[in-house]
Amino acid sequence: MVKEEEDSSNRPDNTAFTQQRLPAWQPILSAGIVIPGFVLIGLAFIGIGVGLFLTSRDIQVLEMDYTGADGSSPCSVCYNLADKNCVCTMSFSIDSLIKGPVFFYYGLTNYFQNQRRYGVSRDDKQLYGDTSNFASPNSECAPYQYISNVPIVPCGSVANSMFNDTFELFKNVNGQSLPVPLDGKGIAWWTDYNVKFQNPNVTPLINAFNGTVRPPFWSKNVYELDTTDASNNGFINQDFLVWMRRAALPDFRKLYRRITDGDYSAGLPAGNYSLKIHYNYPVNGFGGKKKVVFSNVSWMGGKNEFLGIAYLVIGSLCVVMSVVMLIVYAKFKFPEDN
Amino acid sequence: RMRRERFWFCLEEERKVKANDREYNEKFQYASNCIMTSKYNMLTFLPVNLFEQFQEVANTYFLFLLILQLIPQISSLSWFTTIVPLALVLSITAVKDATDDYFRHRSDNQVNNHQSQVLIRGSLQKERWMNVRVGDIIKLENNQSVVADLLLLSSSEPHGLCYIETAELDGETNVKVRQSVSVPAELGDPNNLATFNGEVVCEPPNNKLDRFCGTLYWRDKKYPLTNQNMLLRGCVLRNTEACYGLVIFAGPDTKLMQNSGRTKFKRTSIDRLMNTLVLWIFGFLVCMGVILAVGNAVWEKEVGSLFQSYLPWDPPVDNFLFSAFLSFWSYVIILNTVVPISLYVSVEVIRLGHSYFINWDRQMFCSQCNTAAEARTTTLNEELGQVEYVFSDKTGTLTQNIMSFNKCSINGQAYGKGTSREKNTLDFTPFNPLANPDFCFYDEKLLESVKVGDWHSHEYFRLLSLCHTVMSEEKSEGELVYKAQSPDEGALVKAARNFGFVFRSRTPGTITTTELGRTVTYSLLAILDFNNIRKRMSVIVRNPAGRIRLYCKGADTVLLERLHPCNQELMTITSDHLNEYAADGLRTLALAYRDVSEEEWEVWSESHRSADKAVDCREDRLAAAYDKIEQDMMLLGATAIEDKLQEGVSETIALLSLANIKVWVLTGDKQETAVNIGYSCKMLTDDMMEVFTISGRTVQSVRQELGEGQEGDGVAGDDQLQGSPCPLPPTYLMDNISGEFGLIINGHSLAHALEADMEVEFVSTACACKAVICCRVTPLQKAQVVELIKKHKKAVTLAIGDGANDVSMIKSAHIGVGISGQEGIQAVLASDYSFAQFRFLQRLLLVHGRWSYLRMCRFLCYFFYKNFAFTMVHFWFGFFCGFSAQTVYDQFFITLYNIVYTSLPVLAMGIFDQDVPDHRSLECPKLYEPGQLNLLFNKKEFFICIAQGIYTSVVLFFMPYAVLSNATQSTGVPLADYQTFAATTATALVIVVSVQIALDTGFWTVINHVFVWGSLGLYFTIMLALHSQTLFRIFPKQFHFVGCAQSTLLQPVVWLTIALATAICIVPVLAFRFLKLDLKPQLSDTVRTHLRKPAESRLGARGGSRSGYAFAHQEGFGELITSGKNMRLSSLGLASFASRHSSSWIETLRRKNTPPKEPCSSFL
């Protein structure tokens, strides 16, 4: 009962796609690719690792704890913050030149800038200079949203808890303390300074803050952060920007200043230095530590021994694996091929 | 409305139907003939569909998450991270459901809108099927399908007979006879029927196909009604010009629909496994939540409380326990991405893709019937790769239901060369103007011998033209139409016709033939009718010269022992031929004749008459009389009829069995026929150790036969079992028995075997056999067998069939396949997949199924991996952020990760991946095994993926942690700020999972390349866009990551970190895979690496002897002919015949439809 004329109107299209015949590359994990691949990756990693390790070793880092939790520290007098404007001085010496540019960091430990509630407690629109949010800050700023119904600017926990220790560095030359110039420009992200944070478009700046109050923890208003330089005042104050960029981990350091000017453009020469610390920021309540760090950087940033070592380890493991695989391959595969 | 009807049926104890009285019948609210398989209509769609969708645990879960996210205190993520995917999922599913339902509506409409002729107020009117009501009188014409279950009132044929084909219903191929209610004979013309107002009282709707009991009350008389008076929906009217019937059951009440069972929603085993795993993951998620909440409590108490000077507790929180409680929910929200909603969407998309590949496959397109394969259910594809049992119908599925006279042996000379295509078909037309051009035969020697006048050849074909119960109809000169009761007889008579012995017409007492152009009329003295015990039929004719001769055809087993001793030599040769035919699976009959002298005839006809008139034991006495004359016959030869298999059936079955798939044939047809097909499609072979037949009618005999079967198995499997008093070896032994056995079980025995106390025994015996054939099974039994295997073997089952009688089995199997492109569509409508030829099954399973399974497994492994890698980073971060549910990533990254950044490459792999090309998986069927053993995705594999995911998350968190915590930019700005950390981790994650998918993808088409590279490109593009100044200026709050991308991606340290993390994640995987490939290669790996020679399919050796006898014939037609009941009286003019045999023939017919009391012995 075969029909004479075969009607094929329903016949599916004969395309490579519908017939699942698309040309395709079908890689196989063959020994010829995998074993040399492992050797190559291994050697490459070892090479990079050696490079990283050597680079990192050249970087000089000077780190000092000034918390004052133990009595021997010069700042122990300030630890409990008994009196306001407590000042302590730490002396240290550098044996050999720290090549410039040298970066001056402050560090905090056990400090949870990455807490979720902390992180959301800010008003980006306010910080963007939107004055409508001056009058009614974002509700996520609570409890630093209003003080007795007066809006706080800048609101929120992040701004409120801004780090307010300040440092002065002196080089002791022949009994004289010569101040080392510290450069506070360009320590924040370009986008933070130019895009994300904006002062309200009001002159003088102070007028924009009428009817607002500064965060309770602050001793100065935000428009008084740097009265000497309008481009470093208000929301675009670089120290403020650095603080507002919250850290990912509870132990962090933030860039405080750069030492690039004048005699120190080549670095911090060997000698005795003293660091005058205006100790304002309490850490005793939560057992945190404060430190200062002087460090220079290479093309790949600051000192980072882990990266180099990790590359070396992984590279060597790859090479070892390739040997193991070669042995296994030789033992199990060759007889079968014959 | 439906519900009320259902309710009514529960109470329906008997059904009252009054003909031509719609008002009266409406009182009972019987179901109309409208069939509704669709689920929704316009109005109900939205609420019902949403309700159904939210019954899915996953959807409800995501709704719950959405509500959680709206609570500000715990909302660690924006609400849009959940609502976008959820809305997407709900709408995609809704669209799919709507499309599916639309097609159901369409097919329902198609069926419901078929035209039928209904007698309304005295005139025939065209009416749609769905408007037919119970109590209507309907006219059916030849070859029409029966609209509903009808009580036959009158027929155009004499004596109110009508013929139906019930293949749709029970799979039997022979035409059956039905008779109208005996008394209202005057109802013949429509005018009388219009006034007919009889009332039928009968049983309520049920699913028993062979039983009906009721009474017709008309004109104060009672007429008993039986199944013999019923035309059931699904039957087709044959050889009958027209008939009228009264609708008794309609629509859902019809026996056909009652037999079809409820539509069950099918889920694949992967689905079930996935649901279990998702539940486990939820448990895991809760554990993580609890751990982190405890951590939060401790942290808040030990650290957070002291840290309050910088971060005071919110006024409503103000104690660490409440904070922990909130933190728990916050973590539930951010960790929920381990089971993202996109998992469900992706799985559906992949299955849809696979379904389209099935629809598009040209190699599953049948050009003869212009039908492409169709995946009607799009959710079962990967199950196709795990099938262990295939249950196949026979008629129409394995066979074409075409009988062809294929070979013959005449006087020791074998003719016919089979059906090889190259041979030219014999052209009969110049030789014989009455020849039928459809007939094909491939040996010209036979025609030569007829032409040269070989006496044996002439006598052979004369026998075929005389000894049968075929009715002929000659519309015009030479245009003969044979109405054969069985296709076998039709084929034989047609063969004789082509070889010049043309059966022209018959009366109750004569047969007229045209023998080589000469018209000859034989007087028909007697028909010694066929029955299943005699297995032969004879006619006694007197030729024009006055010689009386008996012609006999029948099973070789019975016929050869009734030959005259002088036939010994011929018998040996013919037996050889018969064995050869039987081994080829041809249906054989032996032919013989005997000259009867006048005196002998006188004596015998006297004894026959007395036996016929006997009141008691008529049957036995007739048989004895027949036996007396069917002696000392002379052998003429043998016929071999091919029950034409569908193309490629035996190859397909061989291939499936090489793939470790067991094929069972479940047929409503007779045992011999089924067994023959078993041989012709190489399921049964002569080199099998033994073929057991179970045909007992009582519980004991079935148990005994089963026991024998098991003992037989035991002999081969374990010598110890031979002498064991217990015939039941433990099941594990039964599974391990080597050697090949076949099992044939009859429907009535199956009924006992399926009983609770014997089913285990039956399953273990049947599963130890290589081939199982169940014959004479009802549709319900087919489903029961399937259910039995599902229950006891926990295996994936597939049922394939073409007719309405297969619907229940198609629905109860894990996968139902319908044969499309033929008349009946019930099976197709109920099926999950449909195609036109049985042989496409091999491609469906071994190619599409295998790929689908492989792809789905790879997809799931990767999917769980990538989400654990993604999500668990939050867990590790929890330990460093005060367990505050701070996310590691930007919330946009969390929203887009699953739906944009990583969805397409894995979808491409899930849709296009191929480990070996299609022809390889057909050549090497063993490749199918991993699916059956469920090796590619199971709990173990799942844990491996999870472990890999967690490992990756550890690396992805701690590498950036270790590197970045002290790193700075080259400008001295520290890199350990949150945004840089987030961007670094996210980038590393995207790169690691992209490299992983690149490793997992084994088949890189253009699309894979585009998707993998495109996703990576898209990630960086979107990241730069989201971190751009433009967006920040518009929405400062949402896009506070401004500048992060540029700043981060320019740092060499960041890239060194990413490279390091990628290497640590990928190198062990690569090494592990390479070693696994070397130490423990999978078959597919081997096939992939080496080109292999095609696996040779095994051919069964020939040998042994077995009767190839099979004859789809029913007893009773002989008497029907000699009584003249089935002949038009007008054309016969022999009214006297009508009353000769009382109504014994109909008794005989009726008896054949109810099982006889004596056990039926086996033929093998």
PDB file of C-alpha atoms in Angstrom, chain B residues 198-379:
ATOM      1  CA  GLY B 198     -37.820   0.769  22.708  1.00  0.00           C
ATOM      2  CA  GLU B 199     -36.200   1.221  26.068  1.00  0.00           C
ATOM      3  CA  VAL B 200     -32.905  -0.336  26.985  1.00  0.00           C
ATOM      4  CA  VAL B 201     -32.065  -1.138  30.563  1.00  0.00           C
ATOM      5  CA  CYS B 202     -28.486  -2.185  30.966  1.00  0.00           C
ATOM      6  CA  GLU B 203     -25.391  -2.177  33.110  1.00  0.00           C
ATOM      7  CA  PRO B 204     -23.664   1.083  33.980  1.00  0.00           C
ATOM      8  CA  PRO B 205     -20.539   2.118  32.053  1.00  0.00           C
ATOM      9  CA  ASN B 206     -17.588  -0.179  32.654  1.00  0.00           C
ATOM     10  CA  ASN B 207     -14.370  -1.155  30.995  1.00  0.00           C
ATOM     11  CA  LYS B 208     -15.125  -4.772  30.107  1.00  0.00           C
ATOM     12  CA  LEU B 209     -14.735  -5.044  26.376  1.00  0.00           C
ATOM     13  CA  ASP B 210     -16.197  -8.497  25.975  1.00  0.00           C
ATOM     14  CA  ARG B 211     -19.239  -8.196  28.140  1.00  0.00           C
ATOM     15  CA  PHE B 212     -22.485  -6.416  27.882  1.00  0.00           C
ATOM     16  CA  CYS B 213     -25.711  -7.270  29.507  1.00  0.00           C
ATOM     17  CA  GLY B 214     -29.024  -5.559  29.195  1.00  0.00           C
ATOM     18  CA  THR B 215     -32.582  -5.858  28.111  1.00  0.00           C
ATOM     19  CA  LEU B 216     -34.576  -4.140  25.426  1.00  0.00           C
ATOM     20  CA  TYR B 217     -38.219  -3.478  26.211  1.00  0.00           C
ATOM     21  CA  TRP B 218     -40.295  -2.836  23.164  1.00  0.00           C
ATOM     22  CA  ARG B 219     -43.953  -3.304  22.520  1.00  0.00           C
ATOM     23  CA  ASP B 220     -44.388  -5.119  25.820  1.00  0.00           C
ATOM     24  CA  LYS B 221     -41.735  -7.623  24.977  1.00  0.00           C
ATOM     25  CA  LYS B 222     -38.334  -8.227  26.471  1.00  0.00           C
ATOM     26  CA  TYR B 223     -35.290  -8.910  24.360  1.00  0.00           C
ATOM     27  CA  PRO B 224     -32.033  -9.914  26.026  1.00  0.00           C
ATOM     28  CA  LEU B 225     -28.976  -7.983  24.856  1.00  0.00           C
ATOM     29  CA  THR B 226     -25.416  -9.248  24.852  1.00  0.00           C
ATOM     30  CA  ASN B 227     -22.048  -8.057  23.658  1.00  0.00           C
ATOM     31  CA  GLN B 228     -22.964  -9.688  20.348  1.00  0.00           C
ATOM     32  CA  ASN B 229     -25.370  -6.854  19.681  1.00  0.00           C
ATOM     33  CA  MET B 230     -22.964  -4.056  20.490  1.00  0.00           C
ATOM     34  CA  LEU B 231     -20.771  -1.928  18.280  1.00  0.00           C
ATOM     35  CA  LEU B 232     -18.145  -0.283  20.454  1.00  0.00           C
ATOM     36  CA  ARG B 233     -16.523   3.050  19.871  1.00  0.00           C
ATOM     37  CA  GLY B 234     -13.163   2.585  18.197  1.00  0.00           C
ATOM     38  CA  CYS B 235     -14.332  -0.253  15.957  1.00  0.00           C
ATOM     39  CA  VAL B 236     -14.532   0.199  12.227  1.00  0.00           C
ATOM     40  CA  LEU B 237     -17.397  -1.081  10.144  1.00  0.00           C
ATOM     41  CA  ARG B 238     -16.192  -3.448   7.425  1.00  0.00           C
ATOM     42  CA  ASN B 239     -17.844  -5.283   4.573  1.00  0.00           C
ATOM     43  CA  THR B 240     -21.165  -3.805   5.560  1.00  0.00           C
ATOM     44  CA  GLU B 241     -22.866  -1.149   3.539  1.00  0.00           C
ATOM     45  CA  ALA B 242     -24.667   0.533   6.356  1.00  0.00           C
ATOM     46  CA  CYS B 243     -26.139  -0.127   9.736  1.00  0.00           C
ATOM     47  CA  TYR B 244     -28.140   1.662  12.376  1.00  0.00           C
ATOM     48  CA  GLY B 245     -27.380   1.714  16.046  1.00  0.00           C
ATOM     49  CA  LEU B 246     -28.767   3.143  19.238  1.00  0.00           C
ATOM     50  CA  VAL B 247     -26.320   5.078  21.361  1.00  0.00           C
ATOM     51  CA  ILE B 248     -26.055   3.449  24.771  1.00  0.00           C
ATOM     52  CA  PHE B 249     -22.795   4.874  26.092  1.00  0.00           C
ATOM     53  CA  ALA B 250     -21.286   8.095  24.835  1.00  0.00           C
ATOM     54  CA  GLY B 251     -18.065  10.000  25.231  1.00  0.00           C
ATOM     55  CA  PRO B 252     -16.276   9.273  28.475  1.00  0.00           C
ATOM     56  CA  ASP B 253     -18.661   6.388  29.245  1.00  0.00           C
ATOM     57  CA  THR B 254     -17.714   4.362  26.214  1.00  0.00           C
ATOM     58  CA  LYS B 255     -15.796   1.180  26.831  1.00  0.00           C
ATOM     59  CA  LEU B 256     -12.915   2.567  24.832  1.00  0.00           C
ATOM     60  CA  MET B 257     -12.569   5.629  27.031  1.00  0.00           C
ATOM     61  CA  GLN B 258     -13.230   3.646  30.177  1.00  0.00           C
ATOM     62  CA  ASN B 259     -10.328   1.471  29.194  1.00  0.00           C
ATOM     63  CA  SER B 260      -7.973   4.313  28.534  1.00  0.00           C
ATOM     64  CA  GLY B 261      -7.289   5.069  32.153  1.00  0.00           C
ATOM     65  CA  ARG B 262      -6.612   8.407  33.717  1.00  0.00           C
ATOM     66  CA  THR B 263      -3.950  10.659  32.326  1.00  0.00           C
ATOM     67  CA  LYS B 264      -1.142  10.767  34.770  1.00  0.00           C
ATOM     68  CA  PHE B 265       1.401  13.488  34.880  1.00  0.00           C
ATOM     69  CA  LYS B 266       4.665  11.829  34.029  1.00  0.00           C
ATOM     70  CA  ARG B 267       7.876  12.770  35.710  1.00  0.00           C
ATOM     71  CA  THR B 268      11.272  11.490  34.809  1.00  0.00           C
ATOM     72  CA  SER B 269      13.486   9.773  37.318  1.00  0.00           C
ATOM     73  CA  ILE B 270      15.886  12.681  36.986  1.00  0.00           C
ATOM     74  CA  ASP B 271      13.003  14.939  37.984  1.00  0.00           C
ATOM     75  CA  ARG B 272      12.377  12.883  41.065  1.00  0.00           C
ATOM     76  CA  LEU B 273      16.059  12.739  41.884  1.00  0.00           C
ATOM     77  CA  MET B 274      16.294  16.470  41.352  1.00  0.00           C
ATOM     78  CA  ASN B 275      13.419  17.085  43.725  1.00  0.00           C
ATOM     79  CA  THR B 276      15.086  14.945  46.363  1.00  0.00           C
ATOM     80  CA  LEU B 277      18.354  16.732  45.860  1.00  0.00           C
ATOM     81  CA  VAL B 278      16.702  20.114  46.006  1.00  0.00           C
ATOM     82  CA  LEU B 279      15.136  19.108  49.301  1.00  0.00           C
ATOM     83  CA  TRP B 280      18.548  18.046  50.571  1.00  0.00           C
ATOM     84  CA  ILE B 281      19.962  21.315  49.422  1.00  0.00           C
ATOM     85  CA  PHE B 282      17.237  23.154  51.286  1.00  0.00           C
ATOM     86  CA  GLY B 283      18.210  21.163  54.340  1.00  0.00           C
ATOM     87  CA  PHE B 284      21.826  22.056  53.704  1.00  0.00           C
ATOM     88  CA  LEU B 285      20.824  25.677  53.301  1.00  0.00           C
ATOM     89  CA  VAL B 286      19.021  25.647  56.617  1.00  0.00           C
ATOM     90  CA  CYS B 287      22.115  24.111  58.232  1.00  0.00           C
ATOM     91  CA  MET B 288      24.303  26.833  56.760  1.00  0.00           C
ATOM     92  CA  GLY B 289      21.775  29.389  57.946  1.00  0.00           C
ATOM     93  CA  VAL B 290      21.810  27.948  61.444  1.00  0.00           C
ATOM     94  CA  ILE B 291      25.603  27.827  61.594  1.00  0.00           C
ATOM     95  CA  LEU B 292      25.851  31.406  60.444  1.00  0.00           C
ATOM     96  CA  ALA B 293      23.061  32.519  62.762  1.00  0.00           C
ATOM     97  CA  VAL B 294      24.841  30.942  65.707  1.00  0.00           C
ATOM     98  CA  GLY B 295      27.985  32.657  64.512  1.00  0.00           C
ATOM     99  CA  ASN B 296      26.077  35.883  64.369  1.00  0.00           C
ATOM    100  CA  ALA B 297      24.790  35.451  67.909  1.00  0.00           C
ATOM    101  CA  VAL B 298      28.295  34.810  69.186  1.00  0.00           C
ATOM    102  CA  TRP B 299      29.756  37.645  67.190  1.00  0.00           C
ATOM    103  CA  GLU B 300      27.116  40.150  68.264  1.00  0.00           C
ATOM    104  CA  LYS B 301      27.579  39.126  71.868  1.00  0.00           C
ATOM    105  CA  GLU B 302      31.376  39.062  71.875  1.00  0.00           C
ATOM    106  CA  VAL B 303      32.296  41.701  69.320  1.00  0.00           C
ATOM    107  CA  GLY B 304      29.225  43.495  68.048  1.00  0.00           C
ATOM    108  CA  SER B 305      28.112  44.620  71.469  1.00  0.00           C
ATOM    109  CA  LEU B 306      31.488  46.227  72.043  1.00  0.00           C
ATOM    110  CA  PHE B 307      31.551  47.701  68.577  1.00  0.00           C
ATOM    111  CA  GLN B 308      28.355  49.591  69.272  1.00  0.00           C
ATOM    112  CA  SER B 309      30.088  52.887  69.538  1.00  0.00           C
ATOM    113  CA  TYR B 310      30.589  52.757  65.783  1.00  0.00           C
ATOM    114  CA  LEU B 311      27.722  50.476  64.835  1.00  0.00           C
ATOM    115  CA  PRO B 312      24.894  50.602  67.337  1.00  0.00           C
ATOM    116  CA  TRP B 313      22.225  47.946  67.218  1.00  0.00           C
ATOM    117  CA  ASP B 314      19.027  48.986  65.548  1.00  0.00           C
ATOM    118  CA  PRO B 315      16.442  49.965  68.126  1.00  0.00           C
ATOM    119  CA  PRO B 316      14.146  47.000  67.370  1.00  0.00           C
ATOM    120  CA  VAL B 317      17.031  44.529  67.363  1.00  0.00           C
ATOM    121  CA  ASP B 318      18.852  45.441  70.549  1.00  0.00           C
ATOM    122  CA  ASN B 319      19.838  41.942  71.518  1.00  0.00           C
ATOM    123  CA  PHE B 320      22.072  39.384  69.934  1.00  0.00           C
ATOM    124  CA  LEU B 321      19.537  36.542  69.828  1.00  0.00           C
ATOM    125  CA  PHE B 322      17.057  38.504  67.821  1.00  0.00           C
ATOM    126  CA  SER B 323      19.874  39.633  65.599  1.00  0.00           C
ATOM    127  CA  ALA B 324      20.825  36.016  65.056  1.00  0.00           C
ATOM    128  CA  PHE B 325      17.240  35.190  64.180  1.00  0.00           C
ATOM    129  CA  LEU B 326      17.167  37.914  61.560  1.00  0.00           C
ATOM    130  CA  SER B 327      20.567  36.879  60.320  1.00  0.00           C
ATOM    131  CA  PHE B 328      19.288  33.364  59.752  1.00  0.00           C
ATOM    132  CA  TRP B 329      16.630  34.625  57.357  1.00  0.00           C
ATOM    133  CA  SER B 330      19.041  36.999  55.711  1.00  0.00           C
ATOM    134  CA  TYR B 331      21.342  34.098  55.002  1.00  0.00           C
ATOM    135  CA  VAL B 332      18.483  32.006  53.716  1.00  0.00           C
ATOM    136  CA  ILE B 333      17.913  34.754  51.206  1.00  0.00           C
ATOM    137  CA  ILE B 334      21.476  35.116  50.039  1.00  0.00           C
ATOM    138  CA  LEU B 335      22.283  31.419  50.053  1.00  0.00           C
ATOM    139  CA  ASN B 336      19.141  30.489  48.128  1.00  0.00           C
ATOM    140  CA  THR B 337      21.083  30.797  44.902  1.00  0.00           C
ATOM    141  CA  VAL B 338      22.351  27.253  45.403  1.00  0.00           C
ATOM    142  CA  VAL B 339      19.041  26.225  43.878  1.00  0.00           C
ATOM    143  CA  PRO B 340      18.244  29.090  41.630  1.00  0.00           C
ATOM    144  CA  ILE B 341      14.916  29.240  39.965  1.00  0.00           C
ATOM    145  CA  SER B 342      16.719  29.318  36.661  1.00  0.00           C
ATOM    146  CA  LEU B 343      17.558  25.651  37.184  1.00  0.00           C
ATOM    147  CA  TYR B 344      13.970  24.754  36.465  1.00  0.00           C
ATOM    148  CA  VAL B 345      13.729  27.058  33.486  1.00  0.00           C
ATOM    149  CA  SER B 346      16.959  25.776  32.025  1.00  0.00           C
ATOM    150  CA  VAL B 347      15.904  22.160  32.413  1.00  0.00           C
ATOM    151  CA  GLU B 348      12.685  22.904  30.581  1.00  0.00           C
ATOM    152  CA  VAL B 349      14.486  24.822  27.858  1.00  0.00           C
ATOM    153  CA  ILE B 350      16.914  21.962  27.326  1.00  0.00           C
ATOM    154  CA  ARG B 351      14.125  19.422  27.138  1.00  0.00           C
ATOM    155  CA  LEU B 352      12.273  21.613  24.703  1.00  0.00           C
ATOM    156  CA  GLY B 353      15.396  21.816  22.573  1.00  0.00           C
ATOM    157  CA  HIS B 354      15.771  18.057  22.592  1.00  0.00           C
ATOM    158  CA  SER B 355      12.118  17.675  21.665  1.00  0.00           C
ATOM    159  CA  TYR B 356      12.631  19.920  18.701  1.00  0.00           C
ATOM    160  CA  PHE B 357      15.593  17.830  17.610  1.00  0.00           C
ATOM    161  CA  ILE B 358      13.314  14.807  17.658  1.00  0.00           C
ATOM    162  CA  ASN B 359      10.692  16.649  15.641  1.00  0.00           C
ATOM    163  CA  TRP B 360      13.307  17.796  13.181  1.00  0.00           C
ATOM    164  CA  ASP B 361      15.038  14.486  12.684  1.00  0.00           C
ATOM    165  CA  ARG B 362      14.824  13.515   9.054  1.00  0.00           C
ATOM    166  CA  GLN B 363      15.901  10.013   9.846  1.00  0.00           C
ATOM    167  CA  MET B 364      12.729   9.590  11.830  1.00  0.00           C
ATOM    168  CA  PHE B 365      10.558  10.879   9.041  1.00  0.00           C
ATOM    169  CA  CYS B 366       8.446   8.366   7.173  1.00  0.00           C
ATOM    170  CA  SER B 367       8.130   9.452   3.585  1.00  0.00           C
ATOM    171  CA  GLN B 368       5.468   6.860   2.835  1.00  0.00           C
ATOM    172  CA  CYS B 369       2.981   8.423   5.177  1.00  0.00           C
ATOM    173  CA  ASN B 370       4.538  11.874   5.212  1.00  0.00           C
ATOM    174  CA  THR B 371       4.816  11.851   8.970  1.00  0.00           C
ATOM    175  CA  ALA B 372       7.654  13.223  11.013  1.00  0.00           C
ATOM    176  CA  ALA B 373       8.388  12.093  14.519  1.00  0.00           C
ATOM    177  CA  GLU B 374       6.816  14.206  17.190  1.00  0.00           C
ATOM    178  CA  ALA B 375       7.725  14.726  20.798  1.00  0.00           C
ATOM    179  CA  ARG B 376       4.296  15.364  22.195  1.00  0.00           C
ATOM    180  CA  THR B 377       5.509  15.582  25.745  1.00  0.00           C
ATOM    181  CA  THR B 378       8.524  17.774  26.128  1.00  0.00           C
ATOM    182  CA  THR B 379       9.450  16.815  29.651  1.00  0.00           C
TER     183      THR B 379
END
